[in-house]
Short mmCIF file of C-alpha atoms and ligand atoms in Angstrom, two decimals:
data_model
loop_
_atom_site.label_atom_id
_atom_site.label_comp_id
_atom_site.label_asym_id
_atom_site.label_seq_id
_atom_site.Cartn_x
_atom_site.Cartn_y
_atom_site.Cartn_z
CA UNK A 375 1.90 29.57 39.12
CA UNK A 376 2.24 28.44 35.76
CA UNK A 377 5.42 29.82 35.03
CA UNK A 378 6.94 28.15 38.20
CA UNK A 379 5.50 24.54 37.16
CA UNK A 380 6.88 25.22 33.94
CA UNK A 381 10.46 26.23 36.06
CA UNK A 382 9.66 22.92 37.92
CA UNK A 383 9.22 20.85 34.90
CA UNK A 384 12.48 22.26 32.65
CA UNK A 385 14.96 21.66 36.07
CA UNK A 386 13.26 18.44 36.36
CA UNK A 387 14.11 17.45 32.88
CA UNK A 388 17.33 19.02 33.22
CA UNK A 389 18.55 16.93 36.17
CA UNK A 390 17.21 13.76 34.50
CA UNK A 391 19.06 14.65 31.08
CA UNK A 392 22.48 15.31 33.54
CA UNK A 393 21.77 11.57 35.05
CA UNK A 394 21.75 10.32 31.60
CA UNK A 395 24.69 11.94 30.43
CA UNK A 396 26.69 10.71 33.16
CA UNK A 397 25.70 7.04 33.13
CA UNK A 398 25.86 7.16 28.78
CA UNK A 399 29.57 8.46 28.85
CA UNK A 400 30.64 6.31 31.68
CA UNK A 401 29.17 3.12 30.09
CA UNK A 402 28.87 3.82 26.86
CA UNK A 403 25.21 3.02 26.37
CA UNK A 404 24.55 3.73 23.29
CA UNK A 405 20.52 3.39 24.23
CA UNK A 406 20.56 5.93 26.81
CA UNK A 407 22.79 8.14 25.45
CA UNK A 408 21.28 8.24 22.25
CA UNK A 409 18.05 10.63 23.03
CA UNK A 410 20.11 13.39 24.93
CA UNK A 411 22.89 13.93 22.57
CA UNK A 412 24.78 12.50 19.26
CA UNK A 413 27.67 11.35 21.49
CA UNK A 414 30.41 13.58 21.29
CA UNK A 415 33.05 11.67 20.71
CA UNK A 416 31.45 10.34 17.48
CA UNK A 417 32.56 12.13 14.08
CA UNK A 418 30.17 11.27 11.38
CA UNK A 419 32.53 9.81 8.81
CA UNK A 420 30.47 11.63 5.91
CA UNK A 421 30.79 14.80 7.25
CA UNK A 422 33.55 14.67 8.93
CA UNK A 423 32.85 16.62 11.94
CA UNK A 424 31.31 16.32 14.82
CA UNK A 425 27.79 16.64 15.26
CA UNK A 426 26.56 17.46 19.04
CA UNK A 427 22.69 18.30 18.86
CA UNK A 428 19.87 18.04 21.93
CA UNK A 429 16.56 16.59 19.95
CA UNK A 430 14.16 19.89 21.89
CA UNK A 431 11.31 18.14 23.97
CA UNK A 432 9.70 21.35 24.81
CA UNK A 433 6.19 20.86 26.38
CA UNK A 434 6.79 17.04 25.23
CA UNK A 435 9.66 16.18 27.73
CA UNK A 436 8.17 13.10 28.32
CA UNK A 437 9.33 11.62 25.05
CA UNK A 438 13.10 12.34 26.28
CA UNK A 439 12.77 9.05 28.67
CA UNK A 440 11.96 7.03 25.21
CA UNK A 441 15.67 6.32 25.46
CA UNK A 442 15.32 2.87 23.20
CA UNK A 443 13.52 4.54 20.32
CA UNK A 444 16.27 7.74 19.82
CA UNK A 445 19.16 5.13 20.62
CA UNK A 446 17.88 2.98 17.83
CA UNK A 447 17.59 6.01 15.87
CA UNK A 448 21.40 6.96 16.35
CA UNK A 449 22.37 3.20 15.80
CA UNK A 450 20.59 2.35 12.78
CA UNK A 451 22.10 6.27 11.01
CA UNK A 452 25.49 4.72 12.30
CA UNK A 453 24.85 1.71 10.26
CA UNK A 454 23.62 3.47 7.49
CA UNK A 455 26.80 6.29 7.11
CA UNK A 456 29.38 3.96 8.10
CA UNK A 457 28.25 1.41 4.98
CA UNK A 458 27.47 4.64 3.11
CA UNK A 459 23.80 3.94 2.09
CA UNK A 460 22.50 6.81 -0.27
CA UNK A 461 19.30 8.18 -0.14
CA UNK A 462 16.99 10.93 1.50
CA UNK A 463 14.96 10.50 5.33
CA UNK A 464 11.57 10.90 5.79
CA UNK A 465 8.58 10.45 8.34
CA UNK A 466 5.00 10.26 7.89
CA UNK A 467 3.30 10.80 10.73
CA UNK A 468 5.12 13.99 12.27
CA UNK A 469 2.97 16.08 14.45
CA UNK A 470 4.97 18.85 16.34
CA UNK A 471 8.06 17.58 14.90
CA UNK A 472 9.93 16.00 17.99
CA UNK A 473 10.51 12.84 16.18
CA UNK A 474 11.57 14.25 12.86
CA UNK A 475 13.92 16.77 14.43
CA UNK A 476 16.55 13.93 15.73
CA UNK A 477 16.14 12.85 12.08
CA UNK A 478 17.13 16.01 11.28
CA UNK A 479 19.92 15.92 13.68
CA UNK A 480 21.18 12.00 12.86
CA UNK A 481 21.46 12.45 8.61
CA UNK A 482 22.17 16.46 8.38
CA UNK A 483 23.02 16.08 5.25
CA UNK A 484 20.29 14.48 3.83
CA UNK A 485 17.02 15.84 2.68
CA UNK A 486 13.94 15.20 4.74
CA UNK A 487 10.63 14.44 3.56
CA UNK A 488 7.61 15.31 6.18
CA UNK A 489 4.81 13.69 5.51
CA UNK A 490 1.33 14.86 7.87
CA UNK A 491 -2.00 16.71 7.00
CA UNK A 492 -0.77 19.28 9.91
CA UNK A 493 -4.31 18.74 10.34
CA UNK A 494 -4.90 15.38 12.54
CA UNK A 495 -6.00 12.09 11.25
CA UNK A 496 -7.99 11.90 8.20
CA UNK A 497 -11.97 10.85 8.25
CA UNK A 498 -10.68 8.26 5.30
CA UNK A 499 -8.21 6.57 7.82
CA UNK A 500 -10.29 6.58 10.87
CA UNK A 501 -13.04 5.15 9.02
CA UNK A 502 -11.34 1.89 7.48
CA UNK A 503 -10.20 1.27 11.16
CA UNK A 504 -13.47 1.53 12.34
CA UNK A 505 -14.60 -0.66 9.44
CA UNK A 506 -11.87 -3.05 10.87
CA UNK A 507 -13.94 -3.09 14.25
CA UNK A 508 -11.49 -0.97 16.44
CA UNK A 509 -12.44 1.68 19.24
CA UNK A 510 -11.49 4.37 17.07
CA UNK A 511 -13.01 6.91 20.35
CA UNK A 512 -9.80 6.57 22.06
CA UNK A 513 -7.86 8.01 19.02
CA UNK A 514 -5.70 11.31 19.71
CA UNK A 515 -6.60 14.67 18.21
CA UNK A 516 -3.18 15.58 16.36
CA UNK A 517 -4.41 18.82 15.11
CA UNK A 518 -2.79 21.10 17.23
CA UNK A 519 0.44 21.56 15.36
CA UNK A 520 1.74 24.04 12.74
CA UNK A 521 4.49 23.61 9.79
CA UNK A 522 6.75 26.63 11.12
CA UNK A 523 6.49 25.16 14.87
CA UNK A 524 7.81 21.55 13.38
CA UNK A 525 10.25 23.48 11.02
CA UNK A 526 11.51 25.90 14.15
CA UNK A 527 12.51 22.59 15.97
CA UNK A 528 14.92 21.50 12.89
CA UNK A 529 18.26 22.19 13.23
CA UNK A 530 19.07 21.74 9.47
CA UNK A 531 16.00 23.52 8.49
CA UNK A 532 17.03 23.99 4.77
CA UNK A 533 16.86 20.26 4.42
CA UNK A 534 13.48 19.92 5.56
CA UNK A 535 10.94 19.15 2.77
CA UNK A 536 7.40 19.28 3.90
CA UNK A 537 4.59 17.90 2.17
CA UNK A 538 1.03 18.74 3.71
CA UNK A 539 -2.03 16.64 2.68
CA UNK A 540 -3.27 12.72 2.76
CA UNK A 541 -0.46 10.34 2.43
CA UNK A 542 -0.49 8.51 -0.33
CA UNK A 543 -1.58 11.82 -2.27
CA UNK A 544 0.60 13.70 -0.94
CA UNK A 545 3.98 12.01 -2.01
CA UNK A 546 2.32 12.19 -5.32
CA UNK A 547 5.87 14.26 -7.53
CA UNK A 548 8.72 12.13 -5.18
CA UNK A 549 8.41 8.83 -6.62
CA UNK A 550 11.90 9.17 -8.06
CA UNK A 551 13.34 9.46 -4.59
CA UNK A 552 15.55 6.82 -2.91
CA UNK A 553 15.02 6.24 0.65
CA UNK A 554 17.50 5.48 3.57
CA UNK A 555 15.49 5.82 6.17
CA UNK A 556 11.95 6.10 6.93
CA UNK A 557 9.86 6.66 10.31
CA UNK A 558 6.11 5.54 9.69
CA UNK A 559 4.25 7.07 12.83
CA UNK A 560 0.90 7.66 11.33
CA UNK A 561 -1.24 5.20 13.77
CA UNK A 562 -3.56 4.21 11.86
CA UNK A 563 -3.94 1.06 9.11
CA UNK A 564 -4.12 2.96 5.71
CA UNK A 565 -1.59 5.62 6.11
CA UNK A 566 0.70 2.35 7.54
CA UNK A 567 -0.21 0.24 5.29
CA UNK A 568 0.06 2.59 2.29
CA UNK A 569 2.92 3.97 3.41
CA UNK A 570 5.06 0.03 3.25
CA UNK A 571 3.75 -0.11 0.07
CA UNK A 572 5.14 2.80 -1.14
CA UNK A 573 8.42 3.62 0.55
CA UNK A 574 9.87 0.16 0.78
CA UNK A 575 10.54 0.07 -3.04
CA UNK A 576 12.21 3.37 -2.53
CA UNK A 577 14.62 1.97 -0.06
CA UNK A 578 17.90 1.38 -0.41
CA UNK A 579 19.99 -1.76 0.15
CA UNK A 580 21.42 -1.52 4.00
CA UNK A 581 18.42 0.99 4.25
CA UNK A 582 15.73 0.59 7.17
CA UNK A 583 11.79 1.62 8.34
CA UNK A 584 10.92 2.14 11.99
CA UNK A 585 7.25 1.78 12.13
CA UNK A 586 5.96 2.86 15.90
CA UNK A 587 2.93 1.72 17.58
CA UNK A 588 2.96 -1.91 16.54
CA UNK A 589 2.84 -3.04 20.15
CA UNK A 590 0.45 -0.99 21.36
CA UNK A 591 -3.40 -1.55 22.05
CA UNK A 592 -5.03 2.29 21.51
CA UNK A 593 -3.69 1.48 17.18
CA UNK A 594 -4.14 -1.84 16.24
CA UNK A 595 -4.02 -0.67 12.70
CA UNK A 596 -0.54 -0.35 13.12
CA UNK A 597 0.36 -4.05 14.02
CA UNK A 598 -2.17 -5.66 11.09
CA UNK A 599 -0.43 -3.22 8.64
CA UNK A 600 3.07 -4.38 9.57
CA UNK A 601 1.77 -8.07 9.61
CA UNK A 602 0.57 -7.97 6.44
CA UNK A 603 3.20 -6.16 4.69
CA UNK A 604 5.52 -8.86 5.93
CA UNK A 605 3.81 -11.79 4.92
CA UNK A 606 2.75 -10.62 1.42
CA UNK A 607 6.52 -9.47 0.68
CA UNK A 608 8.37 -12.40 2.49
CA UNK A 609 10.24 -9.38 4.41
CA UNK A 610 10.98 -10.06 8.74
CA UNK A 611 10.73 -7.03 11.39
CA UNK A 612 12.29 -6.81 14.96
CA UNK A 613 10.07 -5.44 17.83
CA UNK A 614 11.76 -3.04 19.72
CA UNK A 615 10.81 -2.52 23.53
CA UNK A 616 10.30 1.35 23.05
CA UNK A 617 7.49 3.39 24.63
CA UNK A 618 5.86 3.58 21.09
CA UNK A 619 6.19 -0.13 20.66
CA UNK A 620 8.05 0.29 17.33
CA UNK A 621 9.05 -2.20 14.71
CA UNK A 622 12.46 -2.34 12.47
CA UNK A 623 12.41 -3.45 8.53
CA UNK A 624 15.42 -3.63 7.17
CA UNK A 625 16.23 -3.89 3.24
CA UNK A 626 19.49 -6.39 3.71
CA UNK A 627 23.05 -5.12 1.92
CA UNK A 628 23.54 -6.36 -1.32
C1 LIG B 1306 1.49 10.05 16.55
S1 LIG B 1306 1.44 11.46 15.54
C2 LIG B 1306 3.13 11.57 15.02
C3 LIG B 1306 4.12 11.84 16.14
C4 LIG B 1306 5.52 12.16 15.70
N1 LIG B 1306 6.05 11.20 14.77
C5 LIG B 1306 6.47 12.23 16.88
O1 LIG B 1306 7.00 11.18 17.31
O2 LIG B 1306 6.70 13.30 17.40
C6 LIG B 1306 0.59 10.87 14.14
C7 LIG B 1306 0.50 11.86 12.99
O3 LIG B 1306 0.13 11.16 11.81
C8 LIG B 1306 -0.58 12.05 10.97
N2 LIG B 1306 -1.33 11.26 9.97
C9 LIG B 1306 -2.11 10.18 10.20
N3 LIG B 1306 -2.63 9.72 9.04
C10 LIG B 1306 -2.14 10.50 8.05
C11 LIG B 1306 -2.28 10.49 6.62
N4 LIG B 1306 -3.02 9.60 5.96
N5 LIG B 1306 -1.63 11.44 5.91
C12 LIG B 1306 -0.86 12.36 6.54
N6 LIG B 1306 -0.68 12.41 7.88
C13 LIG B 1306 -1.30 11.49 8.64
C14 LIG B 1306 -1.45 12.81 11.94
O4 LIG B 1306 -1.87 14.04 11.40
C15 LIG B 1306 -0.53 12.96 13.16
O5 LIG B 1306 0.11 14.22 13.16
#
């Protein structure tokens, strides 16, 4: 029984990937075509080749329909390769991996940082949001996960850099690093927060930060993390209608 739902479920995702396809190339929507496949017309100019990759959903399929997140995730390493931004990737915040392996798959030639305990949220975190008066109860439980199950989903493995433990700690030896692009999907305020403060520095000129869950109720962390960042640095942000409701920073090109 299970292995026929699980039949069910790949065809399923199949058919709806083949949908996707079809309208993407047709139209050239960038947005949906940007989740099931690095178009393959498009030759990364630093690499010179083309790069055709499928980000792998596994269990998670459900992500796959996030087609504005991944298609701002394609646009915004367009922006950054064709103006030839320098600089390494990196998430905090990565779970199983599904989000950081289309990293992976956008900047293959660039190292990339993973930031997560591997362990679920830190008491530390949930605590200042509970100090902050939110309904912490609702939070997920993002401990099932494992360093070789996010690393088997990367398809340039050898440029994955992982970095276990309590962010900030843990990016305690990289602050020499220059940043392209970042993806700050840790939920909660402090890791947020903290995380602003310590990559946007690190950013290059023409660089950018997605930060997900901004517009969403279960995090509210997320939102007064971004707000404040902004106003005490002067910087703006564009809200994206995603699933996650993410938010862009961009460092502007000097
Ligand atoms: C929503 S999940 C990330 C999902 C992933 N980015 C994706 O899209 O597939 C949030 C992750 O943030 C991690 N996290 C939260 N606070 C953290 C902190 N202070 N240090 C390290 N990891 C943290 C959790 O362990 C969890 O795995």
């Amino acid at each position: 029984m299970k292995a026929v739902k699980k039949f069910l479920k790949q065809q399923f995702h199949r058919a709806l990937l083949k949908v996707f396809r079809r309208l993407g190339n047709r139209n050239n929507y960038y947005l949906i075509r940007g989740n099931i496949e690095q178009a393959n017309r498009y030759t990364n100019p630093i690499l010179n080749k083309p790069e055709s990759w499928f980000v792998d959903f596994g269990e998670c399929w459900f992500y796959s329909l996030d087609t504005v997140r991944y298609g701002t995730l394609e646009l915004l390493s367009r922006e950054i390769y064709e103006h030839e931004i320098e600089g390494s990737v990196a998430e905090v915040g990565v779970f199983q991996g599904i989000f950081a392996s289309a990293i992976n798959n956008y900047f293959p030639d660039r190292k990339l940082y993973l930031f997560d305990t591997f362990e679920g949220f830190d008491e530390r975190d949930v605590q200042i949001d509970r100090q902050m008066g939110y309904g912490t109860q609702s939070y997920h439980d993002f401990s099932n996960t494992t360093i070789d199950l996010v690393l088997s989903r990367m398809s340039h493995q050898e440029k994955a850099i992982v970095k276990k433990g309590w962010f900030p700690e843990s990016a305690s030896g990289c602050e020499d690093e220059k940043f392209c692009f970042v993806s700050l999907d840790a939920d909660l305020y402090q890791p947020i927060y903290a995380g602003l403060c310590w990559f946007y520095p690190k950013l290059a000129h023409g660089g950018y930060i997605m930060v997900n869950d901004y517009n969403i109720d279960n995090y509210p962390g997320a939102k007064k993390a971004v707000r404040e960042f902004a106003k005490n640095n002067s910087i703006s942000y564009i809200a994206l209608p995603d699933m996650g409701g993410s938010v862009v920073i961009g460092k502007p090109l000097l």
